[in-house]
Tab-separated table of C-alpha atoms in Angstrom:
chain	number	residue	atom	x	y	z
A	867	MET	CA	-13.595	-16.190	18.106
A	868	PRO	CA	-11.382	-14.380	20.610
A	869	GLN	CA	-12.969	-12.982	23.771
A	870	SER	CA	-10.916	-9.825	24.180
A	871	LYS	CA	-9.941	-7.095	21.743
A	872	ILE	CA	-6.797	-7.915	19.763
A	873	SER	CA	-3.986	-5.329	19.818
A	874	ASP	CA	-3.375	-3.196	16.726
A	875	ALA	CA	0.118	-4.653	16.243
A	876	VAL	CA	-1.276	-8.203	16.095
A	877	ILE	CA	-4.091	-7.093	13.766
A	878	ARG	CA	-1.536	-5.642	11.366
A	879	ARG	CA	0.252	-9.020	11.314
A	880	LEU	CA	-2.950	-11.031	10.734
A	881	PRO	CA	-3.092	-10.480	6.929
A	882	GLY	CA	0.499	-11.734	6.676
A	883	TYR	CA	-0.427	-14.930	8.535
A	884	TYR	CA	-3.363	-15.357	6.204
A	885	ARG	CA	-1.192	-14.905	3.080
A	886	TYR	CA	1.494	-17.313	4.269
A	887	LEU	CA	-0.988	-19.969	5.343
A	888	ARG	CA	-2.801	-19.689	1.997
A	889	THR	CA	0.501	-20.234	0.167
A	890	LEU	CA	1.358	-23.222	2.380
A	891	GLU	CA	-2.069	-24.701	1.676
A	892	GLN	CA	-1.558	-24.222	-2.075
A	893	GLN	CA	1.778	-26.049	-1.726
A	894	GLY	CA	-0.060	-28.979	-0.135
A	895	ILE	CA	1.503	-28.527	3.319
A	896	ALA	CA	-0.946	-29.779	5.968
A	897	ARG	CA	0.852	-28.996	9.246
A	898	ILE	CA	3.485	-26.468	10.249
A	899	SER	CA	5.425	-25.816	13.453
A	900	SER	CA	5.812	-22.340	14.937
A	901	GLN	CA	9.549	-22.598	14.125
A	902	GLU	CA	8.954	-23.245	10.418
A	903	LEU	CA	6.223	-20.628	10.117
A	904	GLY	CA	8.450	-18.116	11.920
A	905	LEU	CA	11.348	-18.806	9.552
A	906	ARG	CA	9.175	-18.129	6.522
A	907	MET	CA	7.585	-14.990	7.965
A	908	GLY	CA	10.736	-13.547	9.532
A	909	LEU	CA	9.375	-13.839	13.089
A	910	THR	CA	10.597	-15.894	16.057
A	911	ALA	CA	8.796	-19.106	17.016
A	912	SER	CA	7.846	-17.552	20.356
A	913	GLN	CA	6.372	-14.488	18.607
A	914	ILE	CA	4.298	-16.800	16.397
A	915	ARG	CA	3.016	-18.762	19.431
A	916	GLN	CA	2.206	-15.533	21.297
A	917	ASP	CA	0.306	-14.084	18.332
A	918	ILE	CA	-1.676	-17.251	17.726
A	919	ASN	CA	-2.519	-17.568	21.424
A	920	CYS	CA	-3.499	-13.922	21.364
A	921	PHE	CA	-6.141	-14.373	18.704
A	922	GLY	CA	-7.405	-17.448	20.446
A	923	ALA	CA	-6.379	-20.377	18.221
A	924	LEU	CA	-4.393	-23.196	19.803
A	925	GLY	CA	-1.841	-25.609	18.374
A	926	GLN	CA	-1.151	-28.935	20.006
A	927	GLN	CA	2.204	-29.028	21.803
A	928	GLY	CA	4.695	-30.828	19.556
A	929	TYR	CA	2.293	-31.246	16.646
A	930	GLY	CA	2.333	-27.739	15.179
A	931	TYR	CA	-0.630	-26.102	13.525
A	932	ASN	CA	-3.106	-27.508	11.034
A	933	VAL	CA	-2.557	-25.142	8.091
A	934	THR	CA	-6.106	-25.126	6.688
A	935	GLU	CA	-7.761	-24.876	10.109
A	936	LEU	CA	-5.551	-21.977	11.170
A	937	LYS	CA	-6.058	-20.217	7.819
A	938	GLU	CA	-9.850	-20.533	8.090
A	939	TYR	CA	-9.745	-19.400	11.704
A	940	ILE	CA	-7.811	-16.240	10.751
A	941	ALA	CA	-10.146	-15.647	7.801
A	942	GLY	CA	-12.990	-15.703	10.333
A	943	ILE	CA	-11.270	-13.144	12.592
A	944	LEU	CA	-10.607	-10.867	9.601
A	945	GLY	CA	-14.215	-11.231	8.481
A	946	LEU	CA	-13.226	-12.747	5.135
A	947	ASP	CA	-15.928	-15.385	5.606
A	948	ARG	CA	-18.485	-12.627	4.978
A	949	GLU	CA	-19.033	-11.168	1.507
A	950	TYR	CA	-19.513	-7.444	1.154
A	951	GLY	CA	-21.135	-5.627	-1.749
A	952	VAL	CA	-18.583	-3.138	-3.087
A	953	VAL	CA	-18.649	-0.126	-5.402
A	954	ILE	CA	-15.520	1.306	-7.021
A	955	VAL	CA	-15.532	5.045	-7.702
A	956	GLY	CA	-13.040	5.859	-10.458
A	957	ALA	CA	-12.690	3.467	-13.415
A	958	GLY	CA	-9.166	4.622	-14.311
A	959	ASN	CA	-6.046	2.490	-13.936
A	960	ILE	CA	-6.179	1.961	-10.175
A	961	GLY	CA	-9.919	1.249	-10.135
A	962	ARG	CA	-9.547	-1.174	-13.035
A	963	ALA	CA	-6.514	-2.842	-11.447
A	964	VAL	CA	-8.567	-3.611	-8.335
A	965	ALA	CA	-11.573	-4.774	-10.384
A	966	LEU	CA	-9.288	-7.097	-12.351
A	967	TYR	CA	-7.552	-8.594	-9.293
A	968	PRO	CA	-7.651	-12.390	-9.133
A	969	THR	CA	-10.588	-13.730	-7.130
A	970	PHE	CA	-8.534	-15.061	-4.203
A	971	ILE	CA	-7.295	-11.511	-3.562
A	972	LYS	CA	-10.808	-10.103	-3.581
A	973	GLN	CA	-11.977	-12.547	-0.924
A	974	GLY	CA	-14.660	-10.881	1.157
A	975	MET	CA	-15.632	-8.501	-1.653
A	976	ARG	CA	-18.187	-8.678	-4.453
A	977	VAL	CA	-17.638	-5.678	-6.739
A	978	LYS	CA	-21.095	-4.767	-8.049
A	979	ALA	CA	-20.586	-1.491	-9.920
A	980	MET	CA	-18.020	1.117	-10.911
A	981	PHE	CA	-18.605	4.866	-11.354
A	982	ASP	CA	-16.748	7.492	-13.361
A	983	VAL	CA	-17.206	10.936	-14.906
A	984	LYS	CA	-15.649	10.064	-18.279
A	985	THR	CA	-18.258	9.574	-21.003
A	986	SER	CA	-15.847	7.213	-22.826
A	987	LEU	CA	-15.952	4.849	-19.819
A	988	ILE	CA	-19.626	5.146	-18.864
A	989	GLY	CA	-21.620	2.235	-20.280
A	990	THR	CA	-18.564	-0.034	-20.649
A	991	LYS	CA	-17.846	-3.103	-18.519
A	992	VAL	CA	-14.672	-4.108	-16.697
A	993	GLU	CA	-14.501	-7.874	-16.150
A	994	GLY	CA	-18.300	-7.920	-16.357
A	995	ILE	CA	-18.707	-5.044	-13.877
A	996	PRO	CA	-20.783	-2.159	-15.310
A	997	VAL	CA	-19.365	1.390	-15.258
A	998	PHE	CA	-22.073	3.973	-14.461
A	999	ASP	CA	-22.162	7.768	-14.498
A	1000	ILE	CA	-21.011	9.150	-11.147
A	1001	ALA	CA	-24.272	11.151	-11.064
A	1002	GLU	CA	-26.096	7.846	-10.561
A	1003	LEU	CA	-24.128	6.949	-7.416
A	1004	PRO	CA	-26.683	8.176	-4.813
A	1005	ALA	CA	-29.591	6.416	-6.545
A	1006	TYR	CA	-27.535	3.230	-6.954
A	1007	LEU	CA	-26.541	3.161	-3.276
A	1008	SER	CA	-30.131	3.725	-2.152
A	1009	GLN	CA	-31.224	0.658	-4.149
A	1010	ASN	CA	-28.157	-1.605	-3.719
A	1011	ARG	CA	-26.645	-2.349	-0.378
A	1012	CYS	CA	-22.868	-1.727	-0.600
A	1013	PRO	CA	-21.176	-1.469	2.796
A	1014	VAL	CA	-17.712	-1.118	1.216
A	1015	ALA	CA	-16.445	1.416	-1.342
A	1016	ILE	CA	-13.115	1.815	-3.089
A	1017	VAL	CA	-12.124	5.392	-3.939
A	1018	ALA	CA	-9.768	5.567	-6.936
A	1019	THR	CA	-10.370	9.139	-8.070
A	1020	PRO	CA	-8.025	12.140	-8.337
A	1021	GLY	CA	-7.265	13.707	-4.948
A	1022	THR	CA	-9.185	16.903	-5.771
A	1023	VAL	CA	-12.591	15.175	-5.777
A	1024	ALA	CA	-11.978	12.326	-3.319
A	1025	GLN	CA	-13.410	13.994	-0.200
A	1026	ASP	CA	-16.568	15.002	-2.074
A	1027	VAL	CA	-16.943	11.413	-3.296
A	1028	ALA	CA	-16.394	10.130	0.258
A	1029	ASN	CA	-19.141	12.429	1.564
A	1030	ARG	CA	-21.575	11.059	-1.009
A	1031	LEU	CA	-20.582	7.482	-0.143
A	1032	VAL	CA	-21.221	8.126	3.557
A	1033	GLU	CA	-24.636	9.635	2.688
A	1034	GLY	CA	-25.280	6.424	0.743
A	1035	SER	CA	-24.689	4.326	3.891
A	1036	VAL	CA	-21.252	3.055	2.925
A	1037	LYS	CA	-19.559	1.896	6.139
A	1038	ALA	CA	-15.973	1.241	5.006
A	1039	ILE	CA	-13.814	3.098	2.467
A	1040	TRP	CA	-10.573	1.783	0.934
A	1041	ASN	CA	-9.015	4.990	-0.363
A	1042	PHE	CA	-6.351	5.156	-3.094
A	1043	ALA	CA	-6.648	8.912	-3.746
A	1044	PRO	CA	-3.569	10.784	-2.457
A	1045	VAL	CA	-5.441	12.552	0.373
A	1046	ASP	CA	-6.458	11.503	3.902
A	1047	LEU	CA	-10.255	11.214	3.812
A	1048	LYS	CA	-12.257	12.497	6.777
A	1049	VAL	CA	-15.278	10.365	7.674
A	1050	PRO	CA	-17.720	10.213	10.621
A	1051	PRO	CA	-16.780	7.887	13.520
A	1052	GLU	CA	-19.232	5.170	12.480
A	1053	VAL	CA	-17.389	4.749	9.160
A	1054	VAL	CA	-13.988	3.085	8.853
A	1055	VAL	CA	-11.441	4.256	6.312
A	1056	ASN	CA	-8.049	3.020	5.184
A	1057	ASN	CA	-5.987	5.534	3.241
A	1058	VAL	CA	-3.501	3.690	1.011
A	1059	HIS	CA	-0.659	6.072	0.223
A	1060	LEU	CA	1.310	4.095	-2.323
A	1061	THR	CA	3.938	6.793	-2.666
A	1062	ASP	CA	4.743	6.585	1.054
A	1063	SER	CA	6.164	3.120	0.508
A	1064	LEU	CA	8.054	4.344	-2.570
A	1065	TYR	CA	9.560	7.230	-0.607
A	1066	VAL	CA	10.642	4.882	2.187
A	1067	LEU	CA	12.206	2.586	-0.444
A	1068	LEU	CA	14.155	5.492	-2.002
A	1069	TYR	CA	15.269	6.579	1.479
A	1070	LYS	CA	16.547	3.078	2.241
A	1071	LEU	CA	18.323	2.996	-1.137
A	1072	LYS	CA	20.080	6.265	-0.334
A	1073	GLU	CA	21.094	4.952	3.131
A	1074	LYS	CA	22.364	1.685	1.614
A	1075	ASP	CA	24.384	3.619	-1.000
A	1076	LEU	CA	25.995	5.628	1.814
A	1077	GLU	CA	26.619	2.514	3.923
A	1078	LEU	CA	28.285	0.647	1.044
A	1079	GLY	CA	30.056	3.745	-0.319
A	1080	ARG	CA	28.279	3.310	-3.646
A	1081	VAL	CA	28.528	6.274	-5.973
A	1082	ASP	CA	25.453	8.514	-6.119
A	1083	GLU	CA	24.477	8.380	-9.795
B	1290	MET	CA	21.336	16.528	6.675
B	1291	PRO	CA	20.995	14.817	10.051
B	1292	GLN	CA	24.126	13.478	11.706
B	1293	SER	CA	22.732	10.348	13.300
B	1294	LYS	CA	20.572	7.557	11.943
B	1295	ILE	CA	16.854	8.320	12.083
B	1296	SER	CA	14.614	5.744	13.804
B	1297	ASP	CA	12.352	3.540	11.672
B	1298	ALA	CA	9.214	5.008	13.249
B	1299	VAL	CA	10.233	8.533	12.246
B	1300	ILE	CA	11.195	7.363	8.746
B	1301	ARG	CA	7.742	5.867	8.312
B	1302	ARG	CA	6.224	9.249	9.203
B	1303	LEU	CA	8.495	11.239	6.836
B	1304	PRO	CA	6.441	10.609	3.654
B	1305	GLY	CA	3.344	11.857	5.490
B	1306	TYR	CA	5.126	15.094	6.405
B	1307	TYR	CA	6.199	15.460	2.803
B	1308	ARG	CA	2.642	14.940	1.513
B	1309	TYR	CA	1.078	17.392	3.975
B	1310	LEU	CA	3.702	20.061	3.358
B	1311	ARG	CA	3.272	19.693	-0.413
B	1312	THR	CA	-0.488	20.205	-0.014
B	1313	LEU	CA	0.055	23.263	2.229
B	1314	GLU	CA	2.438	24.716	-0.367
B	1315	GLN	CA	-0.126	24.134	-3.117
B	1316	GLN	CA	-2.670	25.973	-0.953
B	1317	GLY	CA	-0.300	28.937	-0.784
B	1318	ILE	CA	0.421	28.561	2.960
B	1319	ALA	CA	3.932	29.873	3.674
B	1320	ARG	CA	4.355	29.165	7.411
B	1321	ILE	CA	2.795	26.667	9.802
B	1322	SER	CA	3.041	26.113	13.549
B	1323	SER	CA	3.621	22.682	15.068
B	1324	GLN	CA	0.089	22.947	16.553
B	1325	GLU	CA	-1.553	23.506	13.161
B	1326	LEU	CA	0.528	20.861	11.404
B	1327	GLY	CA	-0.240	18.414	14.217
B	1328	LEU	CA	-3.985	19.050	13.937
B	1329	ARG	CA	-3.922	18.278	10.205
B	1330	MET	CA	-1.755	15.191	10.568
B	1331	GLY	CA	-3.442	13.793	13.674
B	1332	LEU	CA	-0.276	14.158	15.804
B	1333	THR	CA	0.412	16.290	18.888
B	1334	ALA	CA	2.410	19.506	18.557
B	1335	SER	CA	5.116	18.036	20.775
B	1336	GLN	CA	5.346	14.919	18.559
B	1337	ILE	CA	5.757	17.182	15.521
B	1338	ARG	CA	8.518	19.199	17.215
B	1339	GLN	CA	10.293	16.019	18.358
B	1340	ASP	CA	10.166	14.488	14.873
B	1341	ILE	CA	11.413	17.619	13.159
B	1342	ASN	CA	14.227	18.034	15.692
B	1343	CYS	CA	15.024	14.389	15.163
B	1344	PHE	CA	15.662	14.760	11.459
B	1345	GLY	CA	17.659	17.883	12.083
B	1346	ALA	CA	15.486	20.757	10.823
B	1347	LEU	CA	14.748	23.602	13.195
B	1348	GLY	CA	11.803	26.004	13.411
B	1349	GLN	CA	12.130	29.375	15.062
B	1350	GLN	CA	10.410	29.490	18.461
B	1351	GLY	CA	7.086	31.269	18.015
B	1352	TYR	CA	7.400	31.616	14.251
B	1353	GLY	CA	6.547	28.082	13.147
B	1354	TYR	CA	8.061	26.382	10.132
B	1355	ASN	CA	8.637	27.722	6.633
B	1356	VAL	CA	6.530	25.282	4.587
B	1357	THR	CA	8.628	25.217	1.399
B	1358	GLU	CA	11.943	25.044	3.254
B	1359	LEU	CA	10.768	22.182	5.460
B	1360	LYS	CA	9.276	20.336	2.456
B	1361	GLU	CA	12.535	20.649	0.490
B	1362	TYR	CA	14.532	19.600	3.542
B	1363	ILE	CA	12.442	16.436	3.946
B	1364	ALA	CA	12.662	15.749	0.198
B	1365	GLY	CA	16.440	15.857	0.640
B	1366	ILE	CA	16.362	13.363	3.537
B	1367	LEU	CA	14.128	11.015	1.521
B	1368	GLY	CA	16.437	11.331	-1.484
B	1369	LEU	CA	13.677	12.774	-3.687
B	1370	ASP	CA	16.129	15.400	-4.923
B	1371	ARG	CA	17.895	12.613	-6.819
B	1372	GLU	CA	16.366	11.081	-9.942
B	1373	TYR	CA	16.594	7.343	-10.445
B	1374	GLY	CA	16.265	5.454	-13.705
B	1375	VAL	CA	13.430	2.943	-13.286
B	1376	VAL	CA	12.174	-0.130	-15.152
B	1377	ILE	CA	8.700	-1.576	-14.644
B	1378	VAL	CA	8.341	-5.330	-15.132
B	1379	GLY	CA	4.732	-6.178	-15.942
B	1380	ALA	CA	2.743	-3.856	-18.206
B	1381	GLY	CA	-0.651	-4.997	-16.887
B	1382	ASN	CA	-3.004	-2.840	-14.848
B	1383	ILE	CA	-0.750	-2.234	-11.854
B	1384	GLY	CA	2.335	-1.534	-13.985
B	1385	ARG	CA	0.338	0.803	-16.193
B	1386	ALA	CA	-1.247	2.545	-13.201
B	1387	VAL	CA	2.221	3.369	-11.842
B	1388	ALA	CA	3.488	4.471	-15.273
B	1389	LEU	CA	0.466	6.758	-15.622
B	1390	TYR	CA	0.801	8.336	-12.155
B	1391	PRO	CA	0.961	12.129	-12.169
B	1392	THR	CA	4.515	13.492	-12.245
B	1393	PHE	CA	4.479	14.905	-8.695
B	1394	ILE	CA	3.857	11.404	-7.380
B	1395	LYS	CA	6.745	9.976	-9.381
B	1396	GLN	CA	9.204	12.455	-7.928
B	1397	GLY	CA	12.628	10.836	-7.752
B	1398	MET	CA	11.802	8.361	-10.537
B	1399	ARG	CA	12.281	8.474	-14.305
B	1400	VAL	CA	10.550	5.408	-15.779
B	1401	LYS	CA	12.622	4.448	-18.819
B	1402	ALA	CA	11.162	1.144	-19.985
B	1403	MET	CA	8.530	-1.484	-19.283
B	1404	PHE	CA	8.765	-5.232	-19.884
B	1405	ASP	CA	6.120	-7.886	-20.410
B	1406	VAL	CA	5.620	-11.373	-21.856
B	1407	LYS	CA	2.403	-10.573	-23.743
B	1408	THR	CA	2.969	-10.145	-27.484
B	1409	SER	CA	-0.059	-7.818	-27.648
B	1410	LEU	CA	1.729	-5.387	-25.309
B	1411	ILE	CA	5.303	-5.676	-26.625
B	1412	GLY	CA	6.096	-2.802	-28.987
B	1413	THR	CA	3.366	-0.524	-27.586
B	1414	LYS	CA	3.974	2.586	-25.486
B	1415	VAL	CA	2.416	3.642	-22.183
B	1416	GLU	CA	2.548	7.429	-21.745
B	1417	GLY	CA	5.549	7.460	-24.083
B	1418	ILE	CA	7.322	4.624	-22.235
B	1419	PRO	CA	8.222	1.696	-24.531
B	1420	VAL	CA	7.121	-1.847	-23.610
B	1421	PHE	CA	9.815	-4.429	-24.447
B	1422	ASP	CA	9.893	-8.230	-24.454
B	1423	ILE	CA	10.882	-9.537	-21.014
B	1424	ALA	CA	13.619	-11.545	-22.793
B	1425	GLU	CA	15.378	-8.243	-23.490
B	1426	LEU	CA	15.556	-7.268	-19.808
B	1427	PRO	CA	19.162	-8.448	-19.110
B	1428	ALA	CA	20.529	-6.733	-22.246
B	1429	TYR	CA	18.598	-3.552	-21.464
B	1430	LEU	CA	19.887	-3.398	-17.891
B	1431	SER	CA	23.474	-3.954	-19.016
B	1432	GLN	CA	23.192	-0.928	-21.329
B	1433	ASN	CA	20.930	1.357	-19.270
B	1434	ARG	CA	21.594	2.181	-15.663
B	1435	CYS	CA	18.385	1.567	-13.686
B	1436	PRO	CA	18.946	1.387	-9.917
B	1437	VAL	CA	15.193	1.021	-9.221
B	1438	ALA	CA	12.712	-1.564	-10.537
B	1439	ILE	CA	8.997	-1.984	-10.044
B	1440	VAL	CA	7.711	-5.574	-10.089
B	1441	ALA	CA	4.074	-5.790	-11.192
B	1442	THR	CA	3.943	-9.391	-12.389
B	1443	PRO	CA	1.889	-12.369	-11.205
B	1444	GLY	CA	3.216	-13.875	-7.974
B	1445	THR	CA	4.331	-17.093	-9.673
B	1446	VAL	CA	7.120	-15.396	-11.676
B	1447	ALA	CA	7.992	-12.491	-9.372
B	1448	GLN	CA	10.970	-14.107	-7.594
B	1449	ASP	CA	12.491	-15.170	-10.922
B	1450	VAL	CA	12.077	-11.596	-12.213
B	1451	ALA	CA	13.652	-10.235	-9.013
B	1452	ASN	CA	16.667	-12.531	-9.474
B	1453	ARG	CA	17.170	-11.219	-12.999
B	1454	LEU	CA	16.838	-7.615	-11.798
B	1455	VAL	CA	19.485	-8.191	-9.128
B	1456	GLU	CA	21.796	-9.733	-11.768
B	1457	GLY	CA	21.178	-6.569	-13.794
B	1458	SER	CA	22.490	-4.402	-10.927
B	1459	VAL	CA	19.105	-3.134	-9.759
B	1460	LYS	CA	19.551	-1.884	-6.176
B	1461	ALA	CA	15.965	-1.241	-5.071
B	1462	ILE	CA	12.757	-3.139	-5.860
B	1463	TRP	CA	9.208	-1.853	-5.273
B	1464	ASN	CA	7.215	-5.084	-5.378
B	1465	PHE	CA	3.483	-5.284	-6.090
B	1466	ALA	CA	3.367	-9.045	-6.711
B	1467	PRO	CA	1.590	-10.884	-3.861
B	1468	VAL	CA	4.771	-12.600	-2.571
B	1469	ASP	CA	7.615	-11.479	-0.296
B	1470	LEU	CA	10.669	-11.229	-2.557
B	1471	LYS	CA	14.025	-12.456	-1.257
B	1472	VAL	CA	16.993	-10.312	-2.301
B	1473	PRO	CA	20.693	-10.120	-1.292
B	1474	PRO	CA	21.580	-7.724	1.571
B	1475	GLU	CA	22.960	-5.032	-0.755
B	1476	VAL	CA	19.545	-4.684	-2.409
B	1477	VAL	CA	16.561	-3.002	-0.743
B	1478	VAL	CA	13.025	-4.227	-1.325
B	1479	ASN	CA	9.597	-2.979	-0.319
B	1480	ASN	CA	6.811	-5.532	-0.689
B	1481	VAL	CA	3.503	-3.712	-1.117
B	1482	HIS	CA	0.731	-6.076	-0.066
B	1483	LEU	CA	-2.343	-4.141	-1.072
B	1484	THR	CA	-4.670	-6.811	0.220
B	1485	ASP	CA	-3.219	-6.527	3.735
B	1486	SER	CA	-4.722	-3.065	4.028
B	1487	LEU	CA	-8.019	-4.339	2.616
B	1488	TYR	CA	-8.109	-7.173	5.152
B	1489	VAL	CA	-7.407	-4.761	8.010
B	1490	LEU	CA	-10.216	-2.514	6.707
B	1491	LEU	CA	-12.670	-5.434	6.616
B	1492	TYR	CA	-11.582	-6.433	10.139
B	1493	LYS	CA	-12.219	-2.905	11.418
B	1494	LEU	CA	-15.606	-2.887	9.664
B	1495	LYS	CA	-16.559	-6.120	11.418
B	1496	GLU	CA	-15.427	-4.744	14.801
B	1497	LYS	CA	-17.354	-1.502	14.206
B	1498	ASP	CA	-20.484	-3.466	13.274
B	1499	LEU	CA	-20.179	-5.408	16.543
B	1500	GLU	CA	-19.517	-2.263	18.581
B	1501	LEU	CA	-22.534	-0.429	17.132
B	1502	GLY	CA	-24.739	-3.527	17.097
B	1503	ARG	CA	-25.208	-3.172	13.339
B	1504	VAL	CA	-26.738	-6.176	11.623
B	1505	ASP	CA	-24.314	-8.475	9.792
B	1506	GLU	CA	-25.624	-8.356	6.228
């Protein structure tokens, strides 16, 4: 484990390293040089070496990196070697999509229960995960340790749900509702605004159309 | 419209401005100062003023910004005042979640068709949108102009799908498959790696646990 705190920019690149190394491992590649890894990830070899030094793993000069070792090392930094109990609030399309993700994507998470307000969903199961009435959330959290919660509700109720999760000792919230959730400092939150990436894509499309003189249709 | 190219950092903040201004408008707030907007968005007033100057809109000193005007102005920069024909490839949970998004989120997009390989899905409709056999994709694209495509397939087939989309004159791809798609320079792509944000959340949770001396459970 690294001694000093890793910079935010490097942390944001860590999941990419993990994804690429996992793919390499699946392809049966045992060792990779910083040049080759950089080519695949769109980074320079020197950037790769700096990053990997920065989080404390070392390659052997001229031999490159052991793919599985480096992958496991990064998994350890990210905390993916732990397994967190997770609840999903909102059993609509987004909540179900996350519950149905392939296992390798859910590494680090064990989804234990889902909650919704819709009577048609309450009592059903999604991939074996029971869907409970949202009214049962406080009681469930008091009896089942779930440090992580996924919020996949409409924006109008998301902050209220977040407050109840915090009261239930949830320590990390992955939020898909289209609002920025406010939580106390001891809780971490990641607001995923899917439309932000769509808007940036449409902006780039418009710029590219202008650049290439394509007709605006 | 701004004269000069806007920096990437400002572009990444534009969707956030758009979201906050839309919420303010919904709350019936007509004018807002850079101080107030900064407080809500977690930016300084001077950062807000710099950004807004940068994309060419001007507030009146001491009067703040007209919320609707600024929102519409930013929509124009992002290209949300255009409407693009869109196909979704993959009618599973992610594809369906996007198709079922509320209209305000899909601003700028008109989803015209979905495609899948599953016979149980082909011929059905999602929110009125027909699901066709993936084999029909090239013919459909040759007859229906769709500059934007959403890829919501498994990772194993995503690059092949992207190639077919590019052959069908798609100019922008919003990719949810867990691979980085390669496209020619005239096409824009945004790879949404949902798990990256989950991994960063779990990392922050681990760091917070360490910082607060919370027990690793």
